[in-house]
Coordinates of C-alpha atoms and ligand atoms in Angstrom, one line a residue:
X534 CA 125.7 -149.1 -9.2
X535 CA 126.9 -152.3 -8.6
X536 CA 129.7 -152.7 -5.8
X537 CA 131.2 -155.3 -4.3
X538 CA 131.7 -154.5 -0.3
X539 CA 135.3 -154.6 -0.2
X540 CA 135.2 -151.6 -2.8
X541 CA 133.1 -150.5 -0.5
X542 CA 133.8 -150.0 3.0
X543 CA 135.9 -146.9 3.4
X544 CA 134.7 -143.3 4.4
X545 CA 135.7 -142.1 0.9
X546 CA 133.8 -144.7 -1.1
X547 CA 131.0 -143.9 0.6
X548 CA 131.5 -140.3 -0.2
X549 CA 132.6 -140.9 -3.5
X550 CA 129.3 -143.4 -4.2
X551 CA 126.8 -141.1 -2.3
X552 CA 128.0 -137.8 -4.9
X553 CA 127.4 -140.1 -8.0
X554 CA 123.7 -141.4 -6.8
X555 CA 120.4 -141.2 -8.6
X556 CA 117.3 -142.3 -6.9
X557 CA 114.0 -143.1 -8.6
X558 CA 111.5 -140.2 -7.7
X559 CA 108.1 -141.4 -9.2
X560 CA 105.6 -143.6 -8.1
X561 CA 105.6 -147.1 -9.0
X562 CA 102.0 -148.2 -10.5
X563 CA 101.4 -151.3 -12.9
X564 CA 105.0 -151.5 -13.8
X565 CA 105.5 -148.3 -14.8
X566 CA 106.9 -145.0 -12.9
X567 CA 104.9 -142.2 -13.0
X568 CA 104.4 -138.9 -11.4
X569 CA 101.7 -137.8 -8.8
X570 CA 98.4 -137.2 -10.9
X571 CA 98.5 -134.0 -9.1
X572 CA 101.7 -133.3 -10.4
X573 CA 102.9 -132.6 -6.6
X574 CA 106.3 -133.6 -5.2
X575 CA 107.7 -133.5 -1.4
X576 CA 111.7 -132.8 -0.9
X577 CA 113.7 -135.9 0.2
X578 CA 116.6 -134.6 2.4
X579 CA 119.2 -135.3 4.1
X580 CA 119.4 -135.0 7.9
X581 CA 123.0 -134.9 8.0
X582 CA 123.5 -132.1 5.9
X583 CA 119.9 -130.6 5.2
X584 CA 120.9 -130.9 1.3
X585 CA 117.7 -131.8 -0.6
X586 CA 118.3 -135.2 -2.4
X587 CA 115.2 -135.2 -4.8
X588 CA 112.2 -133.8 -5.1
X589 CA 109.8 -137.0 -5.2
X590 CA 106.0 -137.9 -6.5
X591 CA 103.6 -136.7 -3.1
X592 CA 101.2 -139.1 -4.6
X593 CA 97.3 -139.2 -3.1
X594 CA 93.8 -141.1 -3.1
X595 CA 93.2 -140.7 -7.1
X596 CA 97.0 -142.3 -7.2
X597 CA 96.1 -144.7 -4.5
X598 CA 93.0 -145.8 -6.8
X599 CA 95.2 -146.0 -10.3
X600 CA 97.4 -148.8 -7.7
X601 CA 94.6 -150.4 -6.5
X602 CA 93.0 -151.5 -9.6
X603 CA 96.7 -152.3 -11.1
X604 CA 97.0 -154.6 -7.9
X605 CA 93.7 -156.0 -8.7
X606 CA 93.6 -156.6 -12.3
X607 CA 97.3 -158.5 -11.9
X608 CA 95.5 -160.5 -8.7
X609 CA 92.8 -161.5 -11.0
X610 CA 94.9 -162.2 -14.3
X611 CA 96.3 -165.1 -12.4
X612 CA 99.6 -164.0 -13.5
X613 CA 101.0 -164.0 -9.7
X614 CA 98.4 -165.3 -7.7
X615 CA 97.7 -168.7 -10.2
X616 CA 101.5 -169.6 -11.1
X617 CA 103.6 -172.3 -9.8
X618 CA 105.1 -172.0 -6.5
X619 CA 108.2 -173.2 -8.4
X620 CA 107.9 -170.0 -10.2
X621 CA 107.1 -167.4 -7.2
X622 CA 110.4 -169.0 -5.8
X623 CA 112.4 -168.5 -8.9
X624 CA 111.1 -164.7 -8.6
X625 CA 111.8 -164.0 -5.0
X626 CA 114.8 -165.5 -4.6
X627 CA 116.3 -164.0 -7.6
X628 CA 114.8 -160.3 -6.1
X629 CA 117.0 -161.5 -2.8
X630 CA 120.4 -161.9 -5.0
X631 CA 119.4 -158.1 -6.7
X632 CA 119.0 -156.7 -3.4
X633 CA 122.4 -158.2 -2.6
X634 CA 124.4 -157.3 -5.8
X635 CA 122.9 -153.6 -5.7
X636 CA 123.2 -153.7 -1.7
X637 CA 125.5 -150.3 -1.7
X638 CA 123.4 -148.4 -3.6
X639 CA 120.4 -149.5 -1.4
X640 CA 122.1 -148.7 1.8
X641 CA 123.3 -145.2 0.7
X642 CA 119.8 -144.3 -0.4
X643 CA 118.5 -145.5 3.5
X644 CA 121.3 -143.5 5.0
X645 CA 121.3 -140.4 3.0
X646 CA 117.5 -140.1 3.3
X647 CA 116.8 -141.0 6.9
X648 CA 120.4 -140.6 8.7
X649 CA 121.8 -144.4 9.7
X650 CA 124.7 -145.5 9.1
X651 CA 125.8 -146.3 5.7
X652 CA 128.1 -148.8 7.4
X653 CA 125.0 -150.2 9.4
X654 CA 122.5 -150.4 6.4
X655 CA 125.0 -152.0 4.5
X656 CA 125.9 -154.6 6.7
X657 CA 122.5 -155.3 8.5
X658 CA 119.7 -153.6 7.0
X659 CA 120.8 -154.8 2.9
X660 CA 121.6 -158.9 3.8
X661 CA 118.8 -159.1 5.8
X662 CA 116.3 -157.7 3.3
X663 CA 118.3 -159.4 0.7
X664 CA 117.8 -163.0 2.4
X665 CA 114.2 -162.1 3.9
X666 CA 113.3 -162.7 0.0
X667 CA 114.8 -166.0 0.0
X668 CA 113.8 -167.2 3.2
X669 CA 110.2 -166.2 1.9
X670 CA 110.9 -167.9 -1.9
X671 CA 112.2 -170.9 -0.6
X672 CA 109.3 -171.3 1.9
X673 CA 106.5 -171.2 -1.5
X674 CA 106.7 -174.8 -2.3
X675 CA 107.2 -176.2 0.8
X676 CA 103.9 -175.5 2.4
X677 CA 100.7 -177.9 2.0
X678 CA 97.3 -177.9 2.7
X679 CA 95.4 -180.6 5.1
X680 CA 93.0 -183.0 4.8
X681 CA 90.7 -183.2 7.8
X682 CA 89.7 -186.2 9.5
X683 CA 86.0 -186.4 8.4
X684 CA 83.6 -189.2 8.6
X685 CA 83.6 -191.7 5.4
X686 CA 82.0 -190.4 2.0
X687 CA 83.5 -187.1 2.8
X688 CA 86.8 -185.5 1.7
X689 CA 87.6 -181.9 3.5
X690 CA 90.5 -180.0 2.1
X691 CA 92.1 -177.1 3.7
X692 CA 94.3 -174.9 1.7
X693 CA 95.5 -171.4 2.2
X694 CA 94.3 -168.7 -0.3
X695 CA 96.0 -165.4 -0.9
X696 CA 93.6 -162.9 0.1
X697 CA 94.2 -160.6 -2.8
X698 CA 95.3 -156.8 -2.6
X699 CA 97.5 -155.9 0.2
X700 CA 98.1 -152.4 1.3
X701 CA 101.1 -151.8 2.8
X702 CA 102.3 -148.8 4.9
X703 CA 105.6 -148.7 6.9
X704 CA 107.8 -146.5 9.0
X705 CA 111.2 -144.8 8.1
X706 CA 113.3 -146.2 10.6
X707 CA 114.9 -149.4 8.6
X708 CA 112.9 -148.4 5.4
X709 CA 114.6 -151.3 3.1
X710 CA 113.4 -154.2 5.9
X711 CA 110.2 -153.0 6.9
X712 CA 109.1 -153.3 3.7
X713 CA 110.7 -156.9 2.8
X714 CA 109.1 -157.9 6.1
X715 CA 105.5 -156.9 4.5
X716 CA 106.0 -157.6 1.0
X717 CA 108.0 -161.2 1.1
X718 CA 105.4 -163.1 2.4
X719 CA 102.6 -160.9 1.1
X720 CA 104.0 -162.0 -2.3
X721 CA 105.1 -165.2 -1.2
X722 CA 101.7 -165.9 -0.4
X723 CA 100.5 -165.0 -4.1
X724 CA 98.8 -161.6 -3.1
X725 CA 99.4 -158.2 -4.9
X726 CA 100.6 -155.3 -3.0
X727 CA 99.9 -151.3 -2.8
X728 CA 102.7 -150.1 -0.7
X729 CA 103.6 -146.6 0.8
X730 CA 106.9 -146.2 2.2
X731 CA 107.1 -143.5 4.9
X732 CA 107.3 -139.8 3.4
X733 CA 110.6 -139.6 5.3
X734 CA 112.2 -142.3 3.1
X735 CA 110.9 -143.6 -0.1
X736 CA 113.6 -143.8 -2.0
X737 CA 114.7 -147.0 -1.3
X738 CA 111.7 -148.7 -1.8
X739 CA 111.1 -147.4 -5.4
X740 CA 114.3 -148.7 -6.5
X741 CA 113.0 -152.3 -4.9
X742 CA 109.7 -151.8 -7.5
X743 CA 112.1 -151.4 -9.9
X744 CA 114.5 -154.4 -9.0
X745 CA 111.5 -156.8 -8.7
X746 CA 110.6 -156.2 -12.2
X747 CA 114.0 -156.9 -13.6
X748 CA 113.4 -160.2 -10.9
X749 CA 110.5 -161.0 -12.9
X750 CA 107.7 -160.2 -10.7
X751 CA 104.9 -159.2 -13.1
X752 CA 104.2 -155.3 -13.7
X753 CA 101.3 -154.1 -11.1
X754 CA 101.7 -157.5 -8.7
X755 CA 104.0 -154.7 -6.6
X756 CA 103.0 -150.8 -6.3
X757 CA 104.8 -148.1 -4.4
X758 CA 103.2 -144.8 -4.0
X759 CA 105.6 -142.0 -2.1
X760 CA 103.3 -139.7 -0.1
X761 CA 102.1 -138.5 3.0
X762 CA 100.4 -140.4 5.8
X763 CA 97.0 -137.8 6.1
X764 CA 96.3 -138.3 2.4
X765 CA 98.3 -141.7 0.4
X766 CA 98.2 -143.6 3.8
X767 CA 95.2 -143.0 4.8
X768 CA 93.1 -143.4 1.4
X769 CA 95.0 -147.2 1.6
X770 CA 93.3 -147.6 4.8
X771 CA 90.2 -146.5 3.2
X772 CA 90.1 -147.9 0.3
X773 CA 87.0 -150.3 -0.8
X774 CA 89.0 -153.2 -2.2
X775 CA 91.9 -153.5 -0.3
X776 CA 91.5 -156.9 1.1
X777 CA 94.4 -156.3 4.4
X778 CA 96.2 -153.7 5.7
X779 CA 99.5 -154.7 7.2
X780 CA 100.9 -151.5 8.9
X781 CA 104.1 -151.0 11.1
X782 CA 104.4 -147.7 12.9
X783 CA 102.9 -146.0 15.8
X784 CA 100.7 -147.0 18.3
X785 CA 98.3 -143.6 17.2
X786 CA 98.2 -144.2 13.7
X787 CA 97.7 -148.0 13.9
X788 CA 94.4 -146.9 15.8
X789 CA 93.5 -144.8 12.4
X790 CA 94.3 -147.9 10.8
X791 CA 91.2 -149.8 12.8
X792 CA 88.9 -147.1 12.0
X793 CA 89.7 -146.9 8.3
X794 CA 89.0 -150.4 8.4
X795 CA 85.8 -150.1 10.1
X796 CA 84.8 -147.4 7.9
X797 CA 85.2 -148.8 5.0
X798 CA 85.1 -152.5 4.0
X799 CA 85.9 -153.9 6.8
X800 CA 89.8 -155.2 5.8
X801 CA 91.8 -157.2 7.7
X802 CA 94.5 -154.9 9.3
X803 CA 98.0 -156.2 11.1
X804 CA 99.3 -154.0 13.5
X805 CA 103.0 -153.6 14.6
X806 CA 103.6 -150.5 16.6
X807 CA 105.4 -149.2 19.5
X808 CA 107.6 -150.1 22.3
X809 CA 109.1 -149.1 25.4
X810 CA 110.9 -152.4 26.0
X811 CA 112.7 -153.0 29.5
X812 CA 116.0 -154.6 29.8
X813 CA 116.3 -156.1 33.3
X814 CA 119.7 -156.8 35.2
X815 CA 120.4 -158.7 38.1
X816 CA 122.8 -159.0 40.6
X817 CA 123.8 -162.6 39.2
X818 CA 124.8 -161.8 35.7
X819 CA 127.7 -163.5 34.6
X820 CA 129.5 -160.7 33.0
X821 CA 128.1 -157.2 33.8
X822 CA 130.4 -155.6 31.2
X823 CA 129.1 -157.3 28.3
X824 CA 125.4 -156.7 29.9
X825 CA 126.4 -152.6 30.2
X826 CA 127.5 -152.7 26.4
X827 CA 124.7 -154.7 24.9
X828 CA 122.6 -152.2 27.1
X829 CA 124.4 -149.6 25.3
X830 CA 123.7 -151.0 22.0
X831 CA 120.3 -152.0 22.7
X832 CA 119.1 -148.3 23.1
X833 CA 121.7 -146.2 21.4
X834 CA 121.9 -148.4 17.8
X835 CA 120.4 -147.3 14.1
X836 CA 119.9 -143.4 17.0
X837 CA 117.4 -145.4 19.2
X838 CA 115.1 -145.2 16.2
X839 CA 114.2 -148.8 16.9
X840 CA 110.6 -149.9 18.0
X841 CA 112.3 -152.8 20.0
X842 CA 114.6 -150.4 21.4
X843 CA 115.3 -151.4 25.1
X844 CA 114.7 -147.6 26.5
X845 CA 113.8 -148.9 30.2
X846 CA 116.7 -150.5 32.1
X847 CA 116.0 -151.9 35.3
X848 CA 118.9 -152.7 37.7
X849 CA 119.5 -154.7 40.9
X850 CA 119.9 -152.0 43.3
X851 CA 122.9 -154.0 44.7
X852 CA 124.9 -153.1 41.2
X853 CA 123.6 -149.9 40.2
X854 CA 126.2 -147.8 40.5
X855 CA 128.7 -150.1 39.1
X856 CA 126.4 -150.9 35.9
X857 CA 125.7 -147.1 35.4
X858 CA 129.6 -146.4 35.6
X859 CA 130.3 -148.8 32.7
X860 CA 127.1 -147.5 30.8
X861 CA 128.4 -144.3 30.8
X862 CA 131.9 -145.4 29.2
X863 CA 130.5 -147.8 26.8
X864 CA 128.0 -145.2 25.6
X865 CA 131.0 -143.0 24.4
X866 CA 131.3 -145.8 21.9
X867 CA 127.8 -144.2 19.9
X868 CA 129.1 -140.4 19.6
X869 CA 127.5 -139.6 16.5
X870 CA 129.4 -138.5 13.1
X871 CA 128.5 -138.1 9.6
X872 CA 126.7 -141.8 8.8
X873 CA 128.9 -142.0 5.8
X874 CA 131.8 -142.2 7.9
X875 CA 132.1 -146.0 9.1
X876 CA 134.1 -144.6 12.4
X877 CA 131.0 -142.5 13.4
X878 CA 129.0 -144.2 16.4
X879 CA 125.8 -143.4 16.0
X880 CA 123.9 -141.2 12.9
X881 CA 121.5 -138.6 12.6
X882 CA 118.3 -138.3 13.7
X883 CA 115.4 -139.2 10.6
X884 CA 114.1 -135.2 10.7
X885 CA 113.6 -132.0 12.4
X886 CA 109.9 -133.0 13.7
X887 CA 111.4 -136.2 15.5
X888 CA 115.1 -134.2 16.5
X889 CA 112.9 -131.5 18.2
X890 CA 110.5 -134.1 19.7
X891 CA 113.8 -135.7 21.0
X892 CA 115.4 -132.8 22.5
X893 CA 112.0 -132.3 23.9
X894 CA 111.9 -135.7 26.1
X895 CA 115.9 -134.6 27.3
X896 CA 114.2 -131.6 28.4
X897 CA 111.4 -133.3 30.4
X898 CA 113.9 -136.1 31.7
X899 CA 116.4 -133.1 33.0
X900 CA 113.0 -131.7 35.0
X901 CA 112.5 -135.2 36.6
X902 CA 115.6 -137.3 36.9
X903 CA 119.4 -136.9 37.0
X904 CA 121.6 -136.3 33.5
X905 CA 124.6 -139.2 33.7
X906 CA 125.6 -138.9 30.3
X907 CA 124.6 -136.8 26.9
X908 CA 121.6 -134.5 26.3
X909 CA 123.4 -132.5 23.7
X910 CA 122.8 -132.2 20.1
X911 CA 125.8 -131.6 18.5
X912 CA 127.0 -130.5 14.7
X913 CA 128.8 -132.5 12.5
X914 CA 130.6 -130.8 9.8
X915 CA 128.4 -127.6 11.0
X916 CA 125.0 -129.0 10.2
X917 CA 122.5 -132.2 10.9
X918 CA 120.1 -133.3 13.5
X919 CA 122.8 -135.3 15.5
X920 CA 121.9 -136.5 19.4
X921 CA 124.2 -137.5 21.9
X922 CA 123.8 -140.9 23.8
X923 CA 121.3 -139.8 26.6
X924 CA 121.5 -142.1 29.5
X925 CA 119.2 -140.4 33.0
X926 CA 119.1 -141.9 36.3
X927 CA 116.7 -141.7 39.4
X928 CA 114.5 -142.1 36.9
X929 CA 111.0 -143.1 38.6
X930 CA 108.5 -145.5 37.4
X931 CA 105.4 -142.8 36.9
X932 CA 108.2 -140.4 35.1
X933 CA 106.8 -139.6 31.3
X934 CA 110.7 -140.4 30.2
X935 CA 109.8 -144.1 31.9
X936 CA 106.9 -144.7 30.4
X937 CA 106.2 -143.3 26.7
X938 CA 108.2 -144.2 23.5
X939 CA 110.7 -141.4 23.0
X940 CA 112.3 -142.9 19.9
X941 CA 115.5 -141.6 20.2
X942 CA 119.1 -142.4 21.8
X943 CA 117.4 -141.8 25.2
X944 CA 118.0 -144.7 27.8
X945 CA 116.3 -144.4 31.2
X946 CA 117.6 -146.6 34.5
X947 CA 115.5 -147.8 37.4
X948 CA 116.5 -149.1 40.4
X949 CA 114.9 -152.3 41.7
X950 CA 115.4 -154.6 44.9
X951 CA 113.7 -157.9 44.3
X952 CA 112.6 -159.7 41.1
X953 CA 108.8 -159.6 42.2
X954 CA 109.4 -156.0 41.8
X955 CA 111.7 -156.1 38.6
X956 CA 108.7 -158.1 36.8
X957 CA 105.9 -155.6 38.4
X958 CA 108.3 -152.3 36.9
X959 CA 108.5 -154.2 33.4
X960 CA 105.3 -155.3 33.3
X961 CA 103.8 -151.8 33.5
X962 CA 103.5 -150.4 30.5
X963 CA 100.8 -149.8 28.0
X964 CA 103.1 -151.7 25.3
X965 CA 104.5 -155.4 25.2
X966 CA 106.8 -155.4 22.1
X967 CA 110.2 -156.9 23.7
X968 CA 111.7 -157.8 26.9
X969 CA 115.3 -158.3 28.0
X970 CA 116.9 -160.2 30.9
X971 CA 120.2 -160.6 32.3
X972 CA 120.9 -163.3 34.8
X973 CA 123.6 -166.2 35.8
X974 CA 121.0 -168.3 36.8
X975 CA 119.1 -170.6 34.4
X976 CA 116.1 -170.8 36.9
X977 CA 115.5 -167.1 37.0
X978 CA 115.9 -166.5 33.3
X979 CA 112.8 -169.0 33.0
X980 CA 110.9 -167.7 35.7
X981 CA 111.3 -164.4 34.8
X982 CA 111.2 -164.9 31.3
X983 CA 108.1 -166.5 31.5
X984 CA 106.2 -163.4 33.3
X985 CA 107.6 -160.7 31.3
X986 CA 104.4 -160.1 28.5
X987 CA 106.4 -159.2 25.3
X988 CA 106.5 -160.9 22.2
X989 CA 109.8 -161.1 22.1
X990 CA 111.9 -162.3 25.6
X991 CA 116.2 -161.7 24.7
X992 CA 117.9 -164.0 27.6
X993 CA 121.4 -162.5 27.9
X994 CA 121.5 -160.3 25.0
X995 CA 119.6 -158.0 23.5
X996 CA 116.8 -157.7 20.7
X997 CA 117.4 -161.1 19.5
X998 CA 115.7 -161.5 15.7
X999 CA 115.4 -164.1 13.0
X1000 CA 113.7 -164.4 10.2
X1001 CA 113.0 -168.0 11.7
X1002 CA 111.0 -166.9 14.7
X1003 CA 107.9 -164.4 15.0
X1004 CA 108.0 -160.5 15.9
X1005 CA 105.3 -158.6 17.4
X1006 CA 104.4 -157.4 20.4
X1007 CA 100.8 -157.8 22.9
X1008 CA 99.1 -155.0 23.8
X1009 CA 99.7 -151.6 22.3
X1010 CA 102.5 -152.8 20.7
X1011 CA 100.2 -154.4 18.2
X1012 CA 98.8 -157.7 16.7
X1013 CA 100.0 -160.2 14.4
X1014 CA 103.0 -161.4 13.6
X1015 CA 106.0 -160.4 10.8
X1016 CA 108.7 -162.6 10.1
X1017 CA 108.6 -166.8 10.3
X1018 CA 105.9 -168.6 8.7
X1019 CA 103.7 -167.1 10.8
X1020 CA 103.6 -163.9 8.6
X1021 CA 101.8 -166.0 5.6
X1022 CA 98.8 -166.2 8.4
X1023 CA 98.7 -162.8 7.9
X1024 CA 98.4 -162.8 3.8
X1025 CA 96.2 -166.0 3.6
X1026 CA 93.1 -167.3 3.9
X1027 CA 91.7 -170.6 5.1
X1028 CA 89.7 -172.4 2.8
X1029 CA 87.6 -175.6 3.1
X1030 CA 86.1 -177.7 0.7
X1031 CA 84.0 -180.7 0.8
X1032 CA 83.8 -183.0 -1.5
X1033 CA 81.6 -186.1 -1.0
X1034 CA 80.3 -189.1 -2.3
Ligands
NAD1510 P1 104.1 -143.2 12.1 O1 103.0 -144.0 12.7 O2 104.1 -141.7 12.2 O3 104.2 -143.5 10.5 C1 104.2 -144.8 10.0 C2 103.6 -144.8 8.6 O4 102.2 -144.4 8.7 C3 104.2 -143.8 7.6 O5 104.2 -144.4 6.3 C4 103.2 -142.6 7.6 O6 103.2 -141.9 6.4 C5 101.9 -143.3 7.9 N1 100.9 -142.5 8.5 C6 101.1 -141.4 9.3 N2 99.9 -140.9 9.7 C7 99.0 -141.5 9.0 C8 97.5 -141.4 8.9 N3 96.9 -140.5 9.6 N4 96.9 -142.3 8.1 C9 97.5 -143.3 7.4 N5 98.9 -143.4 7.4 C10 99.6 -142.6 8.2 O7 105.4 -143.8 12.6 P2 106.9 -143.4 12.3 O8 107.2 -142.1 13.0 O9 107.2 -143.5 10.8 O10 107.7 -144.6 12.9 C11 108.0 -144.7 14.3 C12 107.0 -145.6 15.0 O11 107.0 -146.9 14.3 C13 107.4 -145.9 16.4 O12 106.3 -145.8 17.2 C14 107.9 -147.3 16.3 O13 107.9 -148.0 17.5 C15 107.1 -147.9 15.3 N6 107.7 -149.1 14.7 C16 107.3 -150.4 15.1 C17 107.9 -151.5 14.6 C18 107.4 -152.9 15.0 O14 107.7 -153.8 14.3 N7 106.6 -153.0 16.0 C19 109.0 -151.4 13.7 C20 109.4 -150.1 13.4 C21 108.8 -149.0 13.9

């Protein structure tokens, strides 16, 4: 299904595209797709409509193993790990332009099986997977070794070594670039990879396994296993000779993920998990509006399923009721509609385990602060798992809605008076994944900016990203870094060798 966007856009097309699709429903092992041993599947479906899109491979450990040793014996063959960087930068970047060229088919398979909009994976989630590859392909050859300053006689040489067999396993919430933000620069780096999309969306990632090869990535250098976390994900964690774990996704599973490690072979494991980001607004912002609707957008985009999502606002007291006033209006904008439909605001919520847990938290906030806008969960067409923009106010610092990661398009305001006190209601959270401030003044952003412990800090805007710049978070948020060249510290080894005379 290769589209151009212009073909593209409309409501129709989208419909039109999404009746005609046919996703790859097998696992992805050595090249080859292939059911579960077991013979088991799992039902992919739809949270719009509750239609069952395909019933897909519900693979487990004795898959797992059949990947692992594909990874391995590829790893070893020297066909990925031992070419030419020239050549892994041929292959990625041409996996970038495949993304691109089959970037509708790709988006309609995110939104159909976890609920975002088509127009949003399209736009976003597809070009920044797509140049994620080439970003990572065009950084192969450019990267050298060192040579340490050693006395005479002696020659030391420090190059980076791909560690081998990479297990990946990543959440559903932007399914395509989660995994192009493990596997780029796990390949880049000349590993293989075992990787387990998340059971609520897999079907993106198996059409990847299947564009890589046409790229020209050997068979078995990339793996993907659908299944569940309790048995695929957690045999990956376990397994003997899987040399790093890089894992996105909760804080509670990325604990598992430290245990598995420690009962097994010891692996290296990366950790990026969750958030409760605050998004801070003082009286001396230039333009409140544009603060209110990148507030808006900063909790209520891709349904608040965003692990950068900035759920905590703090306002100047001074402003509040101004600020709330244009939240509330701007957060019309994200009324939610069938996520094929390019007019809709917002789409629907990845299942009925997270739409209940959602409703849950509006019920909680209702108990504890005051409803300005939202709570509902509406139909669309008569069916889905649809949530209104949720904004509460009064919300109080020791409030469960203030302080744990809801995950959803639930935003909740604070009050503050002083920026001692802003920094102190920021700062107190288990997590430190991302920080946002708002401010005229060039002092304050730095001051401020410079306290806030988050691994990301967005100066009058929100959730900036790049591929050029880190992402990660301190704390519970997790360790390590995606994205930049600081990923390939995360897929390599140092090595040192002496040579002397
Ligand atoms: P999750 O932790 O439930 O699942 C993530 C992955 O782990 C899935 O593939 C799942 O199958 C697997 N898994 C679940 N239980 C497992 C177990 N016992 N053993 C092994 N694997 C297991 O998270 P989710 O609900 O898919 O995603 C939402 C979470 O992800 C949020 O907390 C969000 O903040 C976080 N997230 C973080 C980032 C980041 O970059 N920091 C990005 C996106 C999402």
């Amino acid at each position: 299904m290769n589209q151009p966007s212009a073909t593209v856009r409309g409501y129709a097309d989208w419909q039109r595209l999404a009746a005609d699709i046919s996703p790859r429903t097998h696992a992805h092992i050595g090249g080859r797709f292939t059911p579960a041993r077991s013979g088991k599947t799992f039902a992919a479906v739809n949270p719009a409509t509750g239609a069952v899109i395909a019933d897909v491979a519900a693979c487990e450990a004795a898959d797992i193993d059949d990947a692992v040793r594909a990874a391995r014996a590829a790893f070893e063959s020297g066909v990925w790990s031992r070419v030419a960087p020239a050549e892994r930068k041929r292959v990625l970047c041409r996996l970038g332009e495949l993304i691109a060229v089959h970037g509708a088919e790709l988006a309609l398979l995110d939104s159909l099986n976890m609920g975002k909009r088509v127009a949003d994976a399209f736009d976003i989630d597809v070009p920044a997977a797509s140049s994620l590859f080439c970003w990572y392909g065009e950084a192969v050859d450019k990267l050298s070794g060192e040579v340490a300053a050693t006395d005479p006689g002696n020659l030391a040489i420090v190059t980076r070594e791909p560690l081998g067999v990479v297990g990946a396993v990543v959440p559903w919430n932007f399914p395509l670039d989660m995994v192009a933000w493990k596997v780029a620069p796990a390949l880049a780096a000349g590993n293989s990879v075992v990787l387990k999309p998340a059971e609520q969306s897999p079907l993106s990632a198996l059409r990847l396994a299947e564009l890589a090869l046409e790229a020209g990535l050997p068979p078995g250098v990339l793996n993907v296993l659908p299944g569940f976390g309790e048995t695929a994900g957690r045999a990956l964690g376990l397994h003997p000779d899987v040399d790093v774990l890089a894992f996105t996704g909760s804080t509670a599973v990325g604990k598992k993920f430290l245990e598995y490690a420690g009962q097994s072979n010891m692996k290296q494991v990366w950790l990026e998990c969750g958030g409760k980001s605050p998004n801070l607004v003082f009286e001396d912002t230039d333009d409140l509006d544009l603060a209110a609707r990148k507030a808006c957008f900063g909790i209520f985009f891709n349904q608040g399923e965003v692990c950068s999502a900035n759920s905590r606002l703090l306002v100047q007291r001074s402003i509040h009721d101004a600020f709330v006033e244009r939240l509330v209006a701007h957060a019309r904008d994200f009324y939610p509609g069938d996520p094929l439909d390019p007019a809709s605001g917002m789409g629907a919520i990845v299942d009925q385990v997270q739409h209940a847990r959602v409703r849950e938290w509006i019920e909680r906030g209702r108990q504890s602060a005051t409803l300005a806008a939202g709570g509902g969960a509406p139909l669309v067409n008569g069916k889905g798992l649809f949530v209104e923009p949720t904004i509460f106010v009064d919300v109080k610092p020791g409030d469960a809605i203030a302080r744990d990661e809801i995950f959803g398009p639930v935003l909740s305001v604070l009050a503050f008076d002083t920026e001692d006190e802003a920094v102190q209601l920021a700062n107190d959270s288990i997590y430190g994944l991302a920080a946002s401030l708002w401010t005229g003044s060039l002092a304050r952003a730095h001051r401020v900016s410079g306290r806030l412990r988050a691994g990301t800090v967005s100066v009058n805007t929100v959730d900036a990203l790049s591929a050029q710049t880190p992402f990660g978070g301190f704390g519970q948020s997790g360790f390590g870094r995606d994205l930049s060249l600081h990923a390939l510290d995360k897929y390599t080894g140092l090595k040192t060798t002496w040579i002397t005379w």
